Amino acid sequence: MTDIQEILEKVTSKYGKQRSALMPALQAIVKEKNYLSDEDIVAVAKTFDLSTAEVYGTATFYTFLDTVPRGKYVIRVCKTISCHMAGKDEIIEALQKTLKIKVGETTVDKKFSLLTANCMGWCHKGPVMLINDEVYPELTPQKAIEIIQSYQQK
Amino acid sequence: MENKLKKVDLIFCKTCQDDIEVVKKALKRNPDDIINEIIDSGLKGRGGAGFPTGLKWKFAKAQPSDIKYVVCNADEGEPGTFKDREILDQVPTKVLAGMAICAYCIGAKEGFIYLRAEYNFMLNKLNQIVEEFNSKMKEVGLNFEIQIRSGAGAYVCGEESALFESIEGKRGEPRNKPPFPTVVGLFGKPTVINNVETFVYTAMINHLGAQRFKELGTQDSRGSKVFSVSGDTPKAGIYELELGMTVEDFVKEFGDGDTKAVQVGGASGHCVPRKKFENTIIGFEGIPTGGSMMLFNSSRSMYNVLKDYLEFFTEESCGQCTPCRVGCQQLLKGIEAVKRGERPASYLEELKKLAQTMRIAAKCGLGQSVANPFISIVDNFKEEIIY
Amino acid sequence: MSNYMVNLKINNIPVSVPEGTTILEAAKKLNFRIPTLCYHEDLSVAGNCRVCVVEQVGARLLQAACAIPASEGMEILTNSNKVRQARKHIIELLLSEHRADCTECYKNGNCELQDLAHEYGVNQHLFIDLARKRNYTIDRSSPSIIKDDSRCIRCQRCVRTCDELQGVSALAVAYKGEHQKISTFFEHPMFEVVCTNCGQCINRCPTGALIEKTYIDEVWDAINDPNKHVVVQTAPAVRIGLGEVLGYEPGERVTGKMVTALKLLGFDSVLDTDFTADLTIMEEGTELLTRLKKALVDKEKVALPMMTSCSPGWIKFQEHLFPNLLENLSTCKSPQQMFGALAKTYYAQKRGIDPKNIVSVSIMPCTAKKFEANRPEMRSSGYQDVDYVLTTRELGLMIKQAGIDFMKLPDSPYDNIMGESTGAAVIFGATGGVMEAALRTAYEIVTGREVPFRNLNITPVRGFEGIREATVKIEGCLPEWSFLEGVELKVAVAHGLANAKKLMQAVNDGILSYHFIEVMACPGGCLGGGGQPIPTNLEIRKKRAEAIYAEDEGMPLRKSHENPEIHLIYQDFLGKPLSHKSHELLHTHYIPRKRY
Ligand SMILES: Cc1cc2nc3c(=O)[nH]c(=O)nc-3n(C[C@H](O)[C@H](O)[C@H](O)COP(=O)(O)O)c2cc1C
Ligand code: SF4
Ligand code: SF4
Ligand code: SF4
Ligand code: SF4
Ligand code: FES
Ligand code: FES
């Protein structure tokens, strides 16, 4: 796992130390570490000369900037209308069974977190899910399980 | 009745224009002429609000500031909308060309694309394209550089001032207006913010001329527009259509034969029931849309549809203003209570009044538009809500 | 603001205002009050509560009067049916999210939400009660502040206060949508975060979501315990603030009435923090001169500029944000804590009372002093030096509880000993006051002459400018102070921690250098303290300041070193300033704390 200072240096060398670099910094940390820990936010606050509460407040505004521990692969199933109509419930059901966790939880091996999210811009090909940045449209329960299995082998 | 639906192929056509040439051509023209042509074309913003694009550029140009910005709104979060993703995926340089022309016109040196986090899968590719484009701009002598910034999962960041806040590293809370972005925008500087699709049309108008654009559409809704079609339809997907059609025309083409309602404009749009298909025009004279068209057939419960929307808004409201933060929760809890019989059916009337208050008193477009689906669904499908 | 005027009509009455004026301000000019919640004169405009909406004729949307500038030709209606309906809805919505059991609420009777609910005749039960089902946290971890999320209306005034006025940002807005809330870092308890306990957020919270932790019941118990001798001290700024809680306009001096009331409440001895304010000047003044001597004569390395230490919010701020500058703080305790230490030693001896039976109560304009009294260092007497700290507001409430008709009370003098004071002590209550008091004394010690300012009023250090500087040239020194001859003593004064932060940054970076700096955590100094009556704004603070300076001018003695009781305590008990005993009882040390 990359050191937090390393991540921050990379971000600040590209985006500077103004507040406008805050989002890239938080995004970079989440990309590396899957979530923002107490200590990571302290490091960010120091770097940008902001209060920790301020950074925490900003991070929690954004659904993708998690402040609770998440697994290596964060699965987000779209729960909005088109995907709802196309059967997102069955997909979630199948994923919960396969991963043996409920929505909002993380597997014990810290490999997967199962979450729901709002419309992802693939409504014509619902149901759809994201695994980290990867998109998986036109899911069926079977397809979803197979995708998870391929990740389990990674 | 004859089907008046007219498909158009301007946006996705890859052979229609060489985008660098289009910019070069623009650089030889007077910025005022370009802006006037866009005004003349009647192009209105494709992001939903429909502000005349040429005027927006004109206002920004008039601002006496050394620093100005051009921002491309690629936050596309409206449920049922996915056309901007397709545009950026298929014809990204058209968007960049539009931004460059805008920069030239208003005098901006920096541009930003705010790309929603859900579209991160195309980030690397897009970054490369942007880099190449940036160096091409140097070659053709335009001092303009574009950067991409990612969102992080917040629908409200599609609202222009919330988007600026987000780029500035803050919570995406919409600002008070006025001042408008053309005066005080990103980093407090005059800014033009346009939708992905809008930029493509500006490039095209510059290339093909306003006349070609004006030939399409109606008095109030010039040109064509990309529609995202989903829901109960055998033909879900993306279509560029001439503006000015009725919902009836649309349903004929896309319905599954059993369409009972069409939601025009996404969760924040209006629900059109079957009996109003014929008399409802899709466009600024009727129901405007950022492109989302969702069809529902008679197997669907409109209560569930409305509940879905309200859950969406309850979560995605930025939470700062009272009418929206609490209003959304009340509308949601309210219809649930009516459904369960805990509140009388007449409570829906109270809720409609509340929705009216939200429409006029909420701080930004999000809270203001919750009344659209709420009132149109409750009015047209009252029985489904109650029983 | 520009000179360009815009003309508009409000409720059909024409008015002309400078460009940039908000609708709210323009309406005020015509004597139309528009209700507000998130708006506060001391803060930037948020425009989020929406209760100030007005109708603009011809516009589809209502406009937030606090945020929208008046423009040419505008026609505004502040009280149309549309407006009233919207406002009523908004208040009803806020109440639906709110644990509105007013009778159990500390802010009952002084709550902006309650007032509006009353004014608009709202139906509290129109909408579904969302508060009941929610798990709101009530954070009682701090000895100064209670944060009760169930009474929060998310106006963000506290967040703006903590950021804009105090530069601390212990509170921030977190999450979005229905989950949006006011939060500390990772929702840690207030006691564990950078909060300075200054209470400025309390002063600006429109509801009962941020309140002081109250110790009224404990104090009643002590008063009613026959075995306890309860002494009370009153800080300088209480006497010019208390009246506001009890029916007076801001700026009323109620010193004598307050003393009478305290006696009626049953305190055994009513004494004055001003006495230890004078003592502070003796100790701190001497400390400054000693540091200067070390620096100028002995060429020793001493921490300069020296900084005042009587504002516990400022102390905690410094411990968190500039731990490298802790050496610069005067080691003097605040007057409250000096008083506490002496109450259970000097006073106890003189009065022949066993200190374990003394309960020492202080009435303060401050919430940070509640925290300070609880600091483990503050037990020099062998007991907790100050047992209970009440705010000006709490004292007002006690007087009300006792059914005392305050306005009709006669005046009484303070008891002795430790009840005598000078005008120099009174001005501790205003920003710049400690500096002025210190200069009055130090200058005279060094030169044998009064400070060269008319009527002893050192006006350059007065006022409400965030950071003020002054230079006092020392001339004609007494022989023992000859090393100061011709020295230009450079001083600075800051109030409000955001200003202090700027000043400290500059000092830290070596951009600015001074000999002596006074900092008060609260805007305006203690007169604007976190325990003072609510509401507060610049106008009110100015009136309080006028009252303080009037009180000073009305005192027979106006220099700390002239206080006869001060002579007495040095003679009988302490020896001399900075003596061993002084160090033991009157001085303290500071602890670096985490900024993040
Ligand atoms: C809640 C909300 C979300 C929005 N989301 C988007 C969006 O995703 N994309 C977009 O282009 N405009 C969106 N808008 C509209 C923008 O605020 C703005 O009007 C638009 O980007 C201007 O570009 P245009 O004139 O080209 O349409 C949104 C508005 C609101 C109130
Ligand atoms: S309307 Fe909703 S999204 Fe817009 S500012 Fe208000 S709370 Fe935020
Ligand atoms: S905060 Fe105000 S409205 Fe709420 S319970 Fe207390 S007094 Fe009542
Ligand atoms: S008491 Fe002062 S420091 Fe603490 S949260 Fe309130 S304003 Fe901020
Ligand atoms: S705690 Fe008070 S000041 Fe802060 S947001 Fe809540 S109601 Fe407003
Ligand atoms: S509704 Fe699921 S992607 Fe749009
Ligand atoms: S007072 Fe104007 S919006 Fe709150």
mmCIF file of N, CA, C and O and ligand atoms in Angstrom, chain C residues 35-39 46-52 64-67, ligand 7:
data_model
loop_
_atom_site.group_PDB
_atom_site.id
_atom_site.type_symbol
_atom_site.label_atom_id
_atom_site.label_comp_id
_atom_site.label_asym_id
_atom_site.label_seq_id
_atom_site.Cartn_x
_atom_site.Cartn_y
_atom_site.Cartn_z
ATOM 1 N N PRO C 35 -38.338 38.239 8.288
ATOM 2 C CA PRO C 35 -37.784 37.262 9.220
ATOM 3 C C PRO C 35 -36.542 36.584 8.628
ATOM 4 O O PRO C 35 -36.435 36.422 7.410
ATOM 5 N N THR C 36 -35.627 36.225 9.495
ATOM 6 C CA THR C 36 -34.406 35.559 9.048
ATOM 7 C C THR C 36 -34.046 34.463 10.047
ATOM 8 O O THR C 36 -34.454 34.515 11.196
ATOM 9 N N LEU C 37 -33.285 33.496 9.593
ATOM 10 C CA LEU C 37 -32.733 32.485 10.511
ATOM 11 C C LEU C 37 -31.252 32.242 10.246
ATOM 12 O O LEU C 37 -30.441 32.267 11.154
ATOM 13 N N CYS C 38 -30.908 32.022 8.981
ATOM 14 C CA CYS C 38 -29.499 31.724 8.721
ATOM 15 C C CYS C 38 -28.664 32.996 8.615
ATOM 16 O O CYS C 38 -27.444 32.959 8.665
ATOM 17 N N TYR C 39 -29.346 34.118 8.476
ATOM 18 C CA TYR C 39 -28.641 35.390 8.350
ATOM 19 C C TYR C 39 -28.159 35.869 9.709
ATOM 20 O O TYR C 39 -28.868 35.765 10.702
ATOM 21 N N ALA C 46 -25.473 33.215 3.817
ATOM 22 C CA ALA C 46 -25.586 31.828 3.368
ATOM 23 C C ALA C 46 -26.790 31.651 2.448
ATOM 24 O O ALA C 46 -26.707 31.037 1.398
ATOM 25 N N GLY C 47 -27.916 32.197 2.839
ATOM 26 C CA GLY C 47 -29.111 32.056 2.003
ATOM 27 C C GLY C 47 -29.637 30.645 1.982
ATOM 28 O O GLY C 47 -30.104 30.176 0.942
ATOM 29 N N ASN C 48 -29.560 29.929 3.085
ATOM 30 C CA ASN C 48 -30.002 28.537 3.036
ATOM 31 C C ASN C 48 -31.300 28.230 3.782
ATOM 32 O O ASN C 48 -31.951 27.248 3.476
ATOM 33 N N CYS C 49 -31.678 29.035 4.757
ATOM 34 C CA CYS C 49 -32.895 28.668 5.501
ATOM 35 C C CYS C 49 -34.147 28.974 4.693
ATOM 36 O O CYS C 49 -35.151 28.306 4.819
ATOM 37 N N ARG C 50 -34.084 30.006 3.890
ATOM 38 C CA ARG C 50 -35.141 30.441 2.967
ATOM 39 C C ARG C 50 -36.332 31.095 3.658
ATOM 40 O O ARG C 50 -37.350 31.339 3.021
ATOM 41 N N VAL C 51 -36.221 31.369 4.938
ATOM 42 C CA VAL C 51 -37.373 31.927 5.630
ATOM 43 C C VAL C 51 -37.542 33.402 5.284
ATOM 44 O O VAL C 51 -38.600 33.984 5.495
ATOM 45 N N CYS C 52 -36.520 33.996 4.697
ATOM 46 C CA CYS C 52 -36.594 35.417 4.352
ATOM 47 C C CYS C 52 -37.131 35.648 2.950
ATOM 48 O O CYS C 52 -37.040 36.744 2.429
ATOM 49 N N ALA C 64 -34.569 35.187 -1.908
ATOM 50 C CA ALA C 64 -34.081 35.234 -0.525
ATOM 51 C C ALA C 64 -33.591 36.653 -0.252
ATOM 52 O O ALA C 64 -32.577 37.084 -0.782
ATOM 53 N N ALA C 65 -34.326 37.375 0.583
ATOM 54 C CA ALA C 65 -34.045 38.806 0.786
ATOM 55 C C ALA C 65 -32.650 39.050 1.349
ATOM 56 O O ALA C 65 -32.030 40.066 1.073
ATOM 57 N N CYS C 66 -32.132 38.100 2.126
ATOM 58 C CA CYS C 66 -30.818 38.307 2.756
ATOM 59 C C CYS C 66 -29.699 38.211 1.742
ATOM 60 O O CYS C 66 -28.608 38.700 1.958
ATOM 61 N N ALA C 67 -29.973 37.533 0.629
ATOM 62 C CA ALA C 67 -28.886 37.208 -0.297
ATOM 63 C C ALA C 67 -28.964 37.966 -1.615
ATOM 64 O O ALA C 67 -27.969 38.104 -2.315
HETATM 65 S S1 FES D 7 -32.196 34.405 6.267
HETATM 66 FE FE1 FES D 7 -32.210 34.532 4.125
HETATM 67 S S2 FES D 7 -32.091 32.485 3.533
HETATM 68 FE FE2 FES D 7 -31.876 32.339 5.685
#
